[in-house]
PDB file of C-alpha atoms in Angstrom:
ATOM      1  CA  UNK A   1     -38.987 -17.724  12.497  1.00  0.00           C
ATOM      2  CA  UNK A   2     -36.418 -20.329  13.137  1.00  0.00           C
ATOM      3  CA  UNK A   3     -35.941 -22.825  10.762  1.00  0.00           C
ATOM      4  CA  UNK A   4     -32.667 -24.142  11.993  1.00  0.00           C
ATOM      5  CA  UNK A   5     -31.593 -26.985  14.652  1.00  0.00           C
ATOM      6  CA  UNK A   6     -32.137 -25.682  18.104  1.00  0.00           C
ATOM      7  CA  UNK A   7     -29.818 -27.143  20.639  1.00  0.00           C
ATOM      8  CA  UNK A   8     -31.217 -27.402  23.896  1.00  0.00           C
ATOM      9  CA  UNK A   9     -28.434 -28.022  26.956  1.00  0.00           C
ATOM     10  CA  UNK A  10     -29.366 -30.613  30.011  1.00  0.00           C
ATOM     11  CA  UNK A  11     -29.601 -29.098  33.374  1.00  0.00           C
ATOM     12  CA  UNK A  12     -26.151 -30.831  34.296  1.00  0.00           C
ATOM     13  CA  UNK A  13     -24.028 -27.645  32.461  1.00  0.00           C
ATOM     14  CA  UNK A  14     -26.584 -25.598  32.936  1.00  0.00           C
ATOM     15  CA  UNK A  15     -24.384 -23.139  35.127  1.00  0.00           C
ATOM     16  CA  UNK A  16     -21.578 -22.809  32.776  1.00  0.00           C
ATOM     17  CA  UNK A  17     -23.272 -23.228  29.114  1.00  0.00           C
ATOM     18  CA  UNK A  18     -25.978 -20.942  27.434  1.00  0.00           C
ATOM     19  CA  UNK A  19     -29.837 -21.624  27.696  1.00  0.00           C
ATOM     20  CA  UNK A  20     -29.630 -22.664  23.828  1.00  0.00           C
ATOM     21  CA  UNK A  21     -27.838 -22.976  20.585  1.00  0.00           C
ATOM     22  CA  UNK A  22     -29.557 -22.215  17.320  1.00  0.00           C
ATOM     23  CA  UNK A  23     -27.817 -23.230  14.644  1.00  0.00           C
ATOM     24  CA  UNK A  24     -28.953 -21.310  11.384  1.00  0.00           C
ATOM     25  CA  UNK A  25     -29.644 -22.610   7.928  1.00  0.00           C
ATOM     26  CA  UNK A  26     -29.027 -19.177   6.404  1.00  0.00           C
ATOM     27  CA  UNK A  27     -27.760 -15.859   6.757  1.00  0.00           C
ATOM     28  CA  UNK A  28     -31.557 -14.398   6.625  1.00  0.00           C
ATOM     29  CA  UNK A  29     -32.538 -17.006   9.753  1.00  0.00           C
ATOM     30  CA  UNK A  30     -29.244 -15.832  11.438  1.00  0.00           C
ATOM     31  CA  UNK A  31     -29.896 -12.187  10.954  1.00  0.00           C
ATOM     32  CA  UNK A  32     -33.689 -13.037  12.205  1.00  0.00           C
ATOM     33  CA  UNK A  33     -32.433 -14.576  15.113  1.00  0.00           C
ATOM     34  CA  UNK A  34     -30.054 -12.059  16.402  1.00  0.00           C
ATOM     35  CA  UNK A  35     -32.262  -9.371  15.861  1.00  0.00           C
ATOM     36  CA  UNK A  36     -35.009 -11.120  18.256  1.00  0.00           C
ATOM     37  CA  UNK A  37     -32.439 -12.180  20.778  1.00  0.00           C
ATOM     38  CA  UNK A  38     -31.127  -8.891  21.043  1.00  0.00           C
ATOM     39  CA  UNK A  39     -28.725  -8.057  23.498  1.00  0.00           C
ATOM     40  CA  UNK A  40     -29.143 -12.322  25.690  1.00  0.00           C
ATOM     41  CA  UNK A  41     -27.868 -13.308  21.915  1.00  0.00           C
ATOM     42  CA  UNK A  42     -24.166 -13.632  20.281  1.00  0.00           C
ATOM     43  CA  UNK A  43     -23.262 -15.164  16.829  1.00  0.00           C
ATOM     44  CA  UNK A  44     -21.156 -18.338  17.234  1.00  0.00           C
ATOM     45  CA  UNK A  45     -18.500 -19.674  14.805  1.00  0.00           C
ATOM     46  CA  UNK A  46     -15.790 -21.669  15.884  1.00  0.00           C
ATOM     47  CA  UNK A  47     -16.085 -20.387  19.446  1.00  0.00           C
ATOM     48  CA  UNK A  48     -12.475 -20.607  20.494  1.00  0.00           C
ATOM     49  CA  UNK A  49     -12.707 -17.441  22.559  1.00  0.00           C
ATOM     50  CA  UNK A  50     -16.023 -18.052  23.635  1.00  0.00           C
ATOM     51  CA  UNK A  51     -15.689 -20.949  24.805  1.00  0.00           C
ATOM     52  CA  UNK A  52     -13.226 -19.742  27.601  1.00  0.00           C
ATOM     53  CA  UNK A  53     -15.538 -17.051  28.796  1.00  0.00           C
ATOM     54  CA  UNK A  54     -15.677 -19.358  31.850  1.00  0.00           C
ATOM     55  CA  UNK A  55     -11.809 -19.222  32.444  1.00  0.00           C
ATOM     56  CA  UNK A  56     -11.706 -14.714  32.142  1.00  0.00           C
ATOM     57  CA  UNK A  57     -14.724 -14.676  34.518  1.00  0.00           C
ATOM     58  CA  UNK A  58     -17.001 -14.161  31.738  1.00  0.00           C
ATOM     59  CA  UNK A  59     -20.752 -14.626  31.667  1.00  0.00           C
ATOM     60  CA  UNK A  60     -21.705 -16.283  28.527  1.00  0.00           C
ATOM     61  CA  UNK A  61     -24.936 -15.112  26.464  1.00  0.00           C
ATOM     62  CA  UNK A  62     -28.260 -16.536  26.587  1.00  0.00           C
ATOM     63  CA  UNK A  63     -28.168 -17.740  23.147  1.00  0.00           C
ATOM     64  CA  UNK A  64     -25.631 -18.136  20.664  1.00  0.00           C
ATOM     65  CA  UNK A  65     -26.760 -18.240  17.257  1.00  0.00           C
ATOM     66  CA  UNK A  66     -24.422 -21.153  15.371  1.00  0.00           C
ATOM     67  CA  UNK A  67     -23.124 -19.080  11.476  1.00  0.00           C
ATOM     68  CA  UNK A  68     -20.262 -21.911  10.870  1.00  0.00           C
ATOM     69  CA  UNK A  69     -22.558 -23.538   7.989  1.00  0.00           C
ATOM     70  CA  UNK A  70     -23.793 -20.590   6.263  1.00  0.00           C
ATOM     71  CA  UNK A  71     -22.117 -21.138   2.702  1.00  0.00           C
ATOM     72  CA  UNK A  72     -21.194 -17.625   2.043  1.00  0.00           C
ATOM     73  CA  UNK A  73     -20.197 -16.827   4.664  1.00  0.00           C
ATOM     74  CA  UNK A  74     -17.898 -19.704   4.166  1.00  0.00           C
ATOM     75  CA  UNK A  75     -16.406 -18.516   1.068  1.00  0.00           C
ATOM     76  CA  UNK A  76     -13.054 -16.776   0.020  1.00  0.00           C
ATOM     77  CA  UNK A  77     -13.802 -15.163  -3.231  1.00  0.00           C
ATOM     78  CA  UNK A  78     -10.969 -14.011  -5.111  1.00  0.00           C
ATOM     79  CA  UNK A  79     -11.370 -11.548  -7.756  1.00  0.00           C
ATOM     80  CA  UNK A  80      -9.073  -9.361 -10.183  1.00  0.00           C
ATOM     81  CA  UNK A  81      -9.873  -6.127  -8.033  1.00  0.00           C
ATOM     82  CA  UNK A  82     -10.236  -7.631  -4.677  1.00  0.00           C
ATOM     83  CA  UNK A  83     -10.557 -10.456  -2.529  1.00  0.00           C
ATOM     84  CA  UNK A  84     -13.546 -11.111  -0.738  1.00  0.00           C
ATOM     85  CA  UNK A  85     -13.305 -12.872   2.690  1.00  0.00           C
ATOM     86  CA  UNK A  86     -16.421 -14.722   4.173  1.00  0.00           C
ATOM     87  CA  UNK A  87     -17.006 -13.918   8.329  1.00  0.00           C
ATOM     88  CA  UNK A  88     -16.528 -17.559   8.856  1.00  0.00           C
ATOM     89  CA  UNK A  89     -13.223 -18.387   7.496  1.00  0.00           C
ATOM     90  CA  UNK A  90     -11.298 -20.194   9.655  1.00  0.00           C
ATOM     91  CA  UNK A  91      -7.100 -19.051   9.737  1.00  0.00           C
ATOM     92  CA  UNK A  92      -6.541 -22.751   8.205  1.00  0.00           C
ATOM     93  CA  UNK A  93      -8.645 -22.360   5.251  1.00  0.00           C
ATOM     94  CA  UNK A  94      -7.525 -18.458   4.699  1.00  0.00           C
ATOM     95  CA  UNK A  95      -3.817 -19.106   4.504  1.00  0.00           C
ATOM     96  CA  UNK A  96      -4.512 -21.771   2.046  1.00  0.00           C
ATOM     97  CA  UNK A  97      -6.616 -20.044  -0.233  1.00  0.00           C
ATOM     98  CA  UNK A  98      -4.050 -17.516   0.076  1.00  0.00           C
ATOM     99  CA  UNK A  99      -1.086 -19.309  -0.829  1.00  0.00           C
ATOM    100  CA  UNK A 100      -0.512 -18.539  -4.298  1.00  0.00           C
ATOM    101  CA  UNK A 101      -0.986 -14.608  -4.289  1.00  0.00           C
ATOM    102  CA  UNK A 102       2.535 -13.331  -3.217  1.00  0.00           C
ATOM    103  CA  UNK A 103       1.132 -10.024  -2.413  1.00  0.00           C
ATOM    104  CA  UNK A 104      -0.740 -11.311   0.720  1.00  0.00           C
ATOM    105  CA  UNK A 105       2.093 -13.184   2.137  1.00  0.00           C
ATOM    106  CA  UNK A 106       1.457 -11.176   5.109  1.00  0.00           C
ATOM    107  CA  UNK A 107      -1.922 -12.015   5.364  1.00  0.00           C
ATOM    108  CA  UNK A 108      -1.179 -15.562   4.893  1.00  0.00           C
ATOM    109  CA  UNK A 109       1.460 -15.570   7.781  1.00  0.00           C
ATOM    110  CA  UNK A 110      -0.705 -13.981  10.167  1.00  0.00           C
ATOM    111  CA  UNK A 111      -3.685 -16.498   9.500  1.00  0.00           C
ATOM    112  CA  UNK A 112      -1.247 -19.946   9.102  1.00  0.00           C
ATOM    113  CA  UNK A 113       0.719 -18.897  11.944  1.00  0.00           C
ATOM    114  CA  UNK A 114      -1.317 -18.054  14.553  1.00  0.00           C
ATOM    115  CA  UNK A 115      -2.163 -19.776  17.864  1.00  0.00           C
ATOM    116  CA  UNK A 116      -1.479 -23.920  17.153  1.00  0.00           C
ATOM    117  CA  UNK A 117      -2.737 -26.000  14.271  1.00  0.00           C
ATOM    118  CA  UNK A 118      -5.843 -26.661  16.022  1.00  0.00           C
ATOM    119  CA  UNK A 119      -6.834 -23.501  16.833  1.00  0.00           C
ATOM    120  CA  UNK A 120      -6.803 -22.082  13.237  1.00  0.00           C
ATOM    121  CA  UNK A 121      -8.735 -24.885  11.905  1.00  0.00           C
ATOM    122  CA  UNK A 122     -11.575 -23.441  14.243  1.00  0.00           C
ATOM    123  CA  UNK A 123     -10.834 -20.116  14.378  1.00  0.00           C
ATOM    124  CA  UNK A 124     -12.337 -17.562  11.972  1.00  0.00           C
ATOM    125  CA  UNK A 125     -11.511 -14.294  10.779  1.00  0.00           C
ATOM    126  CA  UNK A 126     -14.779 -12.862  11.542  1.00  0.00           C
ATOM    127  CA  UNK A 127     -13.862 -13.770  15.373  1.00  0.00           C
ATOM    128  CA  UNK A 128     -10.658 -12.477  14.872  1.00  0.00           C
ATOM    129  CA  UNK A 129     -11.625  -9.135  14.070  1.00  0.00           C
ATOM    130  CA  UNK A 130     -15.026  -8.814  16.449  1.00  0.00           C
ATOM    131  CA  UNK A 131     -13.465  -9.849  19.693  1.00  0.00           C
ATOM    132  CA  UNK A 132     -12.555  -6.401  21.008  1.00  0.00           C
ATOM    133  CA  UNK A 133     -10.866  -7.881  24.162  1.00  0.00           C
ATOM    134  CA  UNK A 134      -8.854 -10.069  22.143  1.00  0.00           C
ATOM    135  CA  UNK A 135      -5.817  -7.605  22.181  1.00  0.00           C
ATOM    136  CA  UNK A 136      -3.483 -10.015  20.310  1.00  0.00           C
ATOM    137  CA  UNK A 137      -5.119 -11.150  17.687  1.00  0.00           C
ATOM    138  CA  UNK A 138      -3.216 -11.779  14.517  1.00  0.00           C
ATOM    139  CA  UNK A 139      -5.786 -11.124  11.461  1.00  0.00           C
ATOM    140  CA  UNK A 140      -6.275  -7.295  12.503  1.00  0.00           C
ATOM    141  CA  UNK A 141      -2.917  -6.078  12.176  1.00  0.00           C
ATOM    142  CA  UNK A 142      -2.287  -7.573   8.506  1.00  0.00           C
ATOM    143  CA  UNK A 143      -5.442  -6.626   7.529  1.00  0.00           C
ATOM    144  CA  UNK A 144      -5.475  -2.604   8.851  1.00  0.00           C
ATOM    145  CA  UNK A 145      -2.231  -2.853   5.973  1.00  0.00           C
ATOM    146  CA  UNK A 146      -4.026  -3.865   3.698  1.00  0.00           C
ATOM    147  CA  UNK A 147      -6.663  -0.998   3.666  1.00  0.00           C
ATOM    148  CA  UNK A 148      -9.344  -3.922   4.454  1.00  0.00           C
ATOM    149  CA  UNK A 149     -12.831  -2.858   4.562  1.00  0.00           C
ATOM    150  CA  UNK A 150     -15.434  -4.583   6.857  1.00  0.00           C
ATOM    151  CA  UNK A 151     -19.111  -5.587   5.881  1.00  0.00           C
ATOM    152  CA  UNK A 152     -21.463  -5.557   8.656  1.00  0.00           C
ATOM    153  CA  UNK A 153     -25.159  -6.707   8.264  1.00  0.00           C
ATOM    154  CA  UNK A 154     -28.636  -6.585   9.872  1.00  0.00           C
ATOM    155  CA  UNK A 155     -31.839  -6.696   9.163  1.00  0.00           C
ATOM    156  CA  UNK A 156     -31.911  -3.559   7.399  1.00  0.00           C
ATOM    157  CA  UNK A 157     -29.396  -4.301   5.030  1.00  0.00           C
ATOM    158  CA  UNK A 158     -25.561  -4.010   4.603  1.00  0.00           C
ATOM    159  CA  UNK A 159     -23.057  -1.514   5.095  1.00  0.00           C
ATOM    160  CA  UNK A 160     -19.262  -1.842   4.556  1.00  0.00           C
ATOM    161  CA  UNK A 161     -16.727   0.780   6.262  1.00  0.00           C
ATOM    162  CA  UNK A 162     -13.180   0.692   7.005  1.00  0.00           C
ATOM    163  CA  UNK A 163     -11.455  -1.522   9.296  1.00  0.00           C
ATOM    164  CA  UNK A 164     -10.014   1.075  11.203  1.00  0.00           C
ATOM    165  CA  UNK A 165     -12.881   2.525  11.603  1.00  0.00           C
ATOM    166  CA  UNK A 166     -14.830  -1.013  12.335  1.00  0.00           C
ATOM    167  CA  UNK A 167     -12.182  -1.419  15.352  1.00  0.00           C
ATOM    168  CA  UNK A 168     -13.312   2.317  17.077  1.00  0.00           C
ATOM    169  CA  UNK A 169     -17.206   1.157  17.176  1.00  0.00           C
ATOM    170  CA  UNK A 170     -17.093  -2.647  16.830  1.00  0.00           C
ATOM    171  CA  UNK A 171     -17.594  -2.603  21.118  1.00  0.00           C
ATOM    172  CA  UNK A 172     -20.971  -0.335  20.157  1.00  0.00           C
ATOM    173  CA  UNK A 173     -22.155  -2.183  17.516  1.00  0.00           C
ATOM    174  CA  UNK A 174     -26.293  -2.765  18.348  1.00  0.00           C
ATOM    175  CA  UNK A 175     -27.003  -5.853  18.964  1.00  0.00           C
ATOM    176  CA  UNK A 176     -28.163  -8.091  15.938  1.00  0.00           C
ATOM    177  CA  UNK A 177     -25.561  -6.919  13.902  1.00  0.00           C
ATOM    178  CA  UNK A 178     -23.276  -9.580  12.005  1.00  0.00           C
ATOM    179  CA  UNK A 179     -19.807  -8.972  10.713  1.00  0.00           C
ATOM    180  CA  UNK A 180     -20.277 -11.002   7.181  1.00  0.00           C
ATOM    181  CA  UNK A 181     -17.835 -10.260   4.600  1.00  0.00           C
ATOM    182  CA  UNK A 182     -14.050  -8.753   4.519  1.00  0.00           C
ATOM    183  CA  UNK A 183     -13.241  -7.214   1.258  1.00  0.00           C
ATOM    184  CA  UNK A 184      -9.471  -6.581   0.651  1.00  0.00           C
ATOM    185  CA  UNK A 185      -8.509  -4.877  -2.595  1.00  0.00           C
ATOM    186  CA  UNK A 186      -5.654  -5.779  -4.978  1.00  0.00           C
ATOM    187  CA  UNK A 187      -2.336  -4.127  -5.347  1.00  0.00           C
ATOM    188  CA  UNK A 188       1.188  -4.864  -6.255  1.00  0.00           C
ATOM    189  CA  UNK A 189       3.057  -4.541  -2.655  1.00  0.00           C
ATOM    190  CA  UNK A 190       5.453  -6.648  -0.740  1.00  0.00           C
ATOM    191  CA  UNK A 191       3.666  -7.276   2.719  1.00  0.00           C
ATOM    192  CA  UNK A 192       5.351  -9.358   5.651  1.00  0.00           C
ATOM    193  CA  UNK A 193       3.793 -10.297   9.380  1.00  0.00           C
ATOM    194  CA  UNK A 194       5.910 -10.726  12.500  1.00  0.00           C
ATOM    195  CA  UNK A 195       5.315 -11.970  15.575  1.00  0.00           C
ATOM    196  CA  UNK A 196       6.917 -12.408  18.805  1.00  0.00           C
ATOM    197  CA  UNK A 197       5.593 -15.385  21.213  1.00  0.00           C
ATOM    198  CA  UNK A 198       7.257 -16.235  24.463  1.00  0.00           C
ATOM    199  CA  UNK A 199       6.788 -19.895  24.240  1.00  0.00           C
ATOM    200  CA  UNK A 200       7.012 -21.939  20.591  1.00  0.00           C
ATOM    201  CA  UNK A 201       3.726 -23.479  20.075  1.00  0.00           C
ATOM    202  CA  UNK A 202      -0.291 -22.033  20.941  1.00  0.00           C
ATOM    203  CA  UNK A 203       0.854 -18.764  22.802  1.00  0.00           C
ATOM    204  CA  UNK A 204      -0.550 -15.004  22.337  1.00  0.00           C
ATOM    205  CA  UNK A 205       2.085 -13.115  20.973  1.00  0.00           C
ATOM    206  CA  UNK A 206       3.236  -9.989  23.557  1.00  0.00           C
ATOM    207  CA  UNK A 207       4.178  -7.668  20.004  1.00  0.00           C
ATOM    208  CA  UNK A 208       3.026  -8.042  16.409  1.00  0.00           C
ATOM    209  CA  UNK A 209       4.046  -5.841  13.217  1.00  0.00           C
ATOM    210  CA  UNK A 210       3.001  -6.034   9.862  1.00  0.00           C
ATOM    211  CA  UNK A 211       3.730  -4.338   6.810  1.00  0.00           C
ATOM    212  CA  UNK A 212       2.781  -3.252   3.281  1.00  0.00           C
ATOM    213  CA  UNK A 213       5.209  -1.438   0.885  1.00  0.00           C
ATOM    214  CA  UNK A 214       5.411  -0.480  -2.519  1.00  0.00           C
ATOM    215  CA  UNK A 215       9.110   0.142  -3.595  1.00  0.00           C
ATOM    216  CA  UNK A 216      10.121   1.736  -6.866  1.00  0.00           C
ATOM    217  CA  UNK A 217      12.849  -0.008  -8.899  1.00  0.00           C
ATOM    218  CA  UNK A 218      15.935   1.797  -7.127  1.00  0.00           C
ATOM    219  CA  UNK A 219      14.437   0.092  -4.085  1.00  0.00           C
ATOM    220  CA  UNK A 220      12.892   3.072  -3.202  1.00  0.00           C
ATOM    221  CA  UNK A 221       9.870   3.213  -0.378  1.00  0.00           C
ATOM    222  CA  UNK A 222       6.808   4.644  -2.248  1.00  0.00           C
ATOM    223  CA  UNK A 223       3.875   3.555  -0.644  1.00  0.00           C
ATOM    224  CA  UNK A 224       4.092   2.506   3.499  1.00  0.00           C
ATOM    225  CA  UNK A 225       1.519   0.905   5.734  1.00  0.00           C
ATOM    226  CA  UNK A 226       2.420  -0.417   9.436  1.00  0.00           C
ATOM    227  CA  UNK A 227       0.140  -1.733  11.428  1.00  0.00           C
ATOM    228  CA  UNK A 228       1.298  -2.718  15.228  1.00  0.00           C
ATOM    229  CA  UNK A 229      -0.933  -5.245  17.459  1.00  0.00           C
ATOM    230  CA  UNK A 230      -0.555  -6.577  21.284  1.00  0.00           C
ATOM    231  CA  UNK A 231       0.776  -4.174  22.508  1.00  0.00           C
ATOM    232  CA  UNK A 232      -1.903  -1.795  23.109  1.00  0.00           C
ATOM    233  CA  UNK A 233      -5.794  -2.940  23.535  1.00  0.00           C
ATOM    234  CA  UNK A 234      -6.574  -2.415  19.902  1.00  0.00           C
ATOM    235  CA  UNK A 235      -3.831  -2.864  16.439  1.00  0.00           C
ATOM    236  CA  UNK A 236      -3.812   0.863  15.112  1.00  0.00           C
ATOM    237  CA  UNK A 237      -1.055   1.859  12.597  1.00  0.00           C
ATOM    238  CA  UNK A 238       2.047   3.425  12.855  1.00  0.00           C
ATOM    239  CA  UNK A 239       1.792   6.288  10.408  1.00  0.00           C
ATOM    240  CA  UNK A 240       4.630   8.012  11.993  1.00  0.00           C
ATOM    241  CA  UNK A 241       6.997   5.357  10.924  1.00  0.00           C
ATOM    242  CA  UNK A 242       5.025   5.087   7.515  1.00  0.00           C
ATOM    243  CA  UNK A 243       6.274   8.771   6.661  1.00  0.00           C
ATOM    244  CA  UNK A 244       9.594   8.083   7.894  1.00  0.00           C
ATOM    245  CA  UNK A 245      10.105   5.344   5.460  1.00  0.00           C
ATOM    246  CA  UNK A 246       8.844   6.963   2.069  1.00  0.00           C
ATOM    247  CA  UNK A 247      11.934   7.941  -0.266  1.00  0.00           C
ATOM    248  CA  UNK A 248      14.243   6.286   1.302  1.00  0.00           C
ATOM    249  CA  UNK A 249      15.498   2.668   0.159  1.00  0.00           C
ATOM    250  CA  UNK A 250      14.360   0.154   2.163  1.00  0.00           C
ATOM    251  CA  UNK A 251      16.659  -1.366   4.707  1.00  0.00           C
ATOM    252  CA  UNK A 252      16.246  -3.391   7.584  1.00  0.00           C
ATOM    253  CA  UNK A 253      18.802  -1.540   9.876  1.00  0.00           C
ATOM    254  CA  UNK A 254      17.813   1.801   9.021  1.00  0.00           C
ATOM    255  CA  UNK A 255      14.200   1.241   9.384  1.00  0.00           C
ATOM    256  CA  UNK A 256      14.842  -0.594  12.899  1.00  0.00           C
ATOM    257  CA  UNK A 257      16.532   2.810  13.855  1.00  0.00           C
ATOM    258  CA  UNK A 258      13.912   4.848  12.868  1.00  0.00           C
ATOM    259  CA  UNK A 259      11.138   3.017  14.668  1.00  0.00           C
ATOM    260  CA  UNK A 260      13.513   3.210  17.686  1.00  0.00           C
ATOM    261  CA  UNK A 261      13.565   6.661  17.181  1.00  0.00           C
ATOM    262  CA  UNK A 262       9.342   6.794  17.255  1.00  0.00           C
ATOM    263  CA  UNK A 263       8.598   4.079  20.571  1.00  0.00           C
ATOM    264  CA  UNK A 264       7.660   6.743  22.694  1.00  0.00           C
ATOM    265  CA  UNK A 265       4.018   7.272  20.973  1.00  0.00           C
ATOM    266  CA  UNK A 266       2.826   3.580  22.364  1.00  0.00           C
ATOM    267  CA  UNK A 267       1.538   2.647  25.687  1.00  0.00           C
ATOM    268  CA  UNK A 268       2.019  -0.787  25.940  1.00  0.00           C
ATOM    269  CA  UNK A 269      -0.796  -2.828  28.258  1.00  0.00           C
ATOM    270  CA  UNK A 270      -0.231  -5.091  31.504  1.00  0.00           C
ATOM    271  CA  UNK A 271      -0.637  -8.166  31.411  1.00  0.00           C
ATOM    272  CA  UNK A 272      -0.065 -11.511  33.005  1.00  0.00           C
ATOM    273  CA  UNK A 273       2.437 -13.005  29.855  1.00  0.00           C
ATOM    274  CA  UNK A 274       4.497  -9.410  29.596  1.00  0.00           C
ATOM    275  CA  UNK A 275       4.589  -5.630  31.109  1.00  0.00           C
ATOM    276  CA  UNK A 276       4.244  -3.385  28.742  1.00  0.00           C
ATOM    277  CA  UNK A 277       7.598  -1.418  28.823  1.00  0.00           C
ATOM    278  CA  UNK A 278       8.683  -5.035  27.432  1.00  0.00           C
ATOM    279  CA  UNK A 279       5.744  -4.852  24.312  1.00  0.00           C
ATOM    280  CA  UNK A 280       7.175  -1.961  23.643  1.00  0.00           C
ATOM    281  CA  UNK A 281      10.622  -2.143  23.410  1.00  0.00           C
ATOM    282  CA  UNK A 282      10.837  -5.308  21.145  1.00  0.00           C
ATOM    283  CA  UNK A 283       9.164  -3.021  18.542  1.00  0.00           C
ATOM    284  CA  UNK A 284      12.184  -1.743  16.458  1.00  0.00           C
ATOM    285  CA  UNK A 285      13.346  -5.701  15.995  1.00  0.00           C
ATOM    286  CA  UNK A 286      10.335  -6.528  15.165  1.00  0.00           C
ATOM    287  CA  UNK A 287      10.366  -3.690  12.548  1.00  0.00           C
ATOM    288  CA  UNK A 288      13.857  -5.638  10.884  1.00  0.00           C
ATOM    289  CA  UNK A 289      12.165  -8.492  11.194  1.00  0.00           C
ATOM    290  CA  UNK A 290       9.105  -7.475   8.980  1.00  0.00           C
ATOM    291  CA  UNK A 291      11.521  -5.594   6.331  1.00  0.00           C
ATOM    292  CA  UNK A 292      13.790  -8.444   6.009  1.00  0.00           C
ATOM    293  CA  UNK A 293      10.533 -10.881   5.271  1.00  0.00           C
ATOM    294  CA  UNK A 294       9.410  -7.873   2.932  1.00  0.00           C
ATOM    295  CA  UNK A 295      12.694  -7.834   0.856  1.00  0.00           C
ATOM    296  CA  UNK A 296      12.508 -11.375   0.581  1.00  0.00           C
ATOM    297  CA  UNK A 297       9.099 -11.767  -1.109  1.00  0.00           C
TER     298      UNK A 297
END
């Protein structure tokens, strides 16, 4: 069944590494092996959260299946309609194929700005968007704004559902299942991504908003999407902020107000880097921040 390199570890790391390391030749051989590793196996790409499982107190799987060389998986394809978005992009290569379509400067942000230059050469979107306990990761928002949709294969075949609704079950998902493809359709919209890190360089952000509005030529809101991240264990929208925006020209003050106005619906999380009254009440100038980006682009 497996045609692809097996890496076997020595018995030195064998307390903190897994039994084994297949790396796969195709997306068939990965989809084999996950499937007969069940639940002991995980799909491996650039590995920057796995590979401090060992730091949260996290037992690592049995076997990782290795996806990084998998050519379409690999692959940003951009289309008139849509852009399709391989599992294994890393942030690097996503902001860069990315760089000449204005209306996913948000997108673009999020992926070339997160973590540290090292970090998003690894890291990939796929990873991005299947860590559940990843809480701050940067992708999800912009992409929830973008009315993304997320293709998930097996053995059976393919299906492709929203990301919002990828994000409720992605924790249930059986195993041998295999985020492959984002698909992210086209539209004329000014989109922005903000972010708020404590320190400069490489840290988690404790609040992230991004946006995605249509405006009319009086500057009028005619199409909102707001997607929040960090503060809460999974990015969700903001739809209550979405509605208050629509027909109303779009200012930076005056939507700052208004999301001060609608805090009170978040429960920010604990954690070691900021409380979560704090994630939470930097939301409103995050909000200006994100509308002033947005009338810029």
């Amino acid at each position: 069944m497996m045609s692809g390199s097996p890496i076997q570890n020595g018995p030195v790391s064998a307390r903190d590494a897994p039994a084994s390391i297949y790396v796969a030749p195709s997306l068939a051989a990965a989809l084999d092996a996950l499937s007969e590793y069940g639940a002991a196996g995980a799909p491996l790409a650039g590995g920057t959260w796995i590979m401090r499982s060992p730091i949260r107190h996290e037992p690592l799987k049995t076997h990782y299946v290795a996806i990084g060389r998998i050519a379409e998986l690999t692959a940003v394809r951009i289309g008139g309609d849509a852009i399709e978005i391989g599992a294994a992009v890393t942030h690097a290569a996503l902001a860069a194929a990315l760089g000449d379509l204005p209306e996913f400067a948000g997108l673009a942000a999020a992926a070339g700005g997160s973590a540290n230059p090292a970090i998003r050469a690894m890291a990939t979107i796929g990873g991005n968007l299947a860590t559940s306990e990843f809480a701050a990761a940067d992708c999800v928002p912009a992409l929830l704004c973008l009315d993304a949709d997320v293709e998930i294969s097996g053995r059976d075949g393919r299906e492709r559902i929203s990301l919002a609704h990828f994000l409720a079950v992605r924790s249930t998902l059986a195993p041998g299942r295999l985020v492959t493809r984002i698909i992210v359709p086209r539209a004329e919209h000014k989109t922005a991504h903000v972010r708020l890190p404590l320190r400069r360089s490489g840290d988690y952000p404790v609040a992230i908003v991004s946006l995605s509005l249509s405006v009319d030529a009086a500057n009028r809101v005619q199409t909102a999407r707001i997607a929040v991240g960090s503060v809460e264990p999974s990015a969700r929208r903001w739809p209550r902020l979405e509605a208050a925006l629509i027909g109303h020209p779009l200012d930076a003050a005056a939507a700052a107000r208004r999301a001060a106005e609608l805090t009170d619906e978040f429960v920010g999380r604990d954690s070691v880097d900021a409380p979560a009254w704090y994630r939470v009440s930097v939301l409103p100038g995050l909000v200006r921040r994100a509308a002033i980006a947005a009338l810029g682009s």
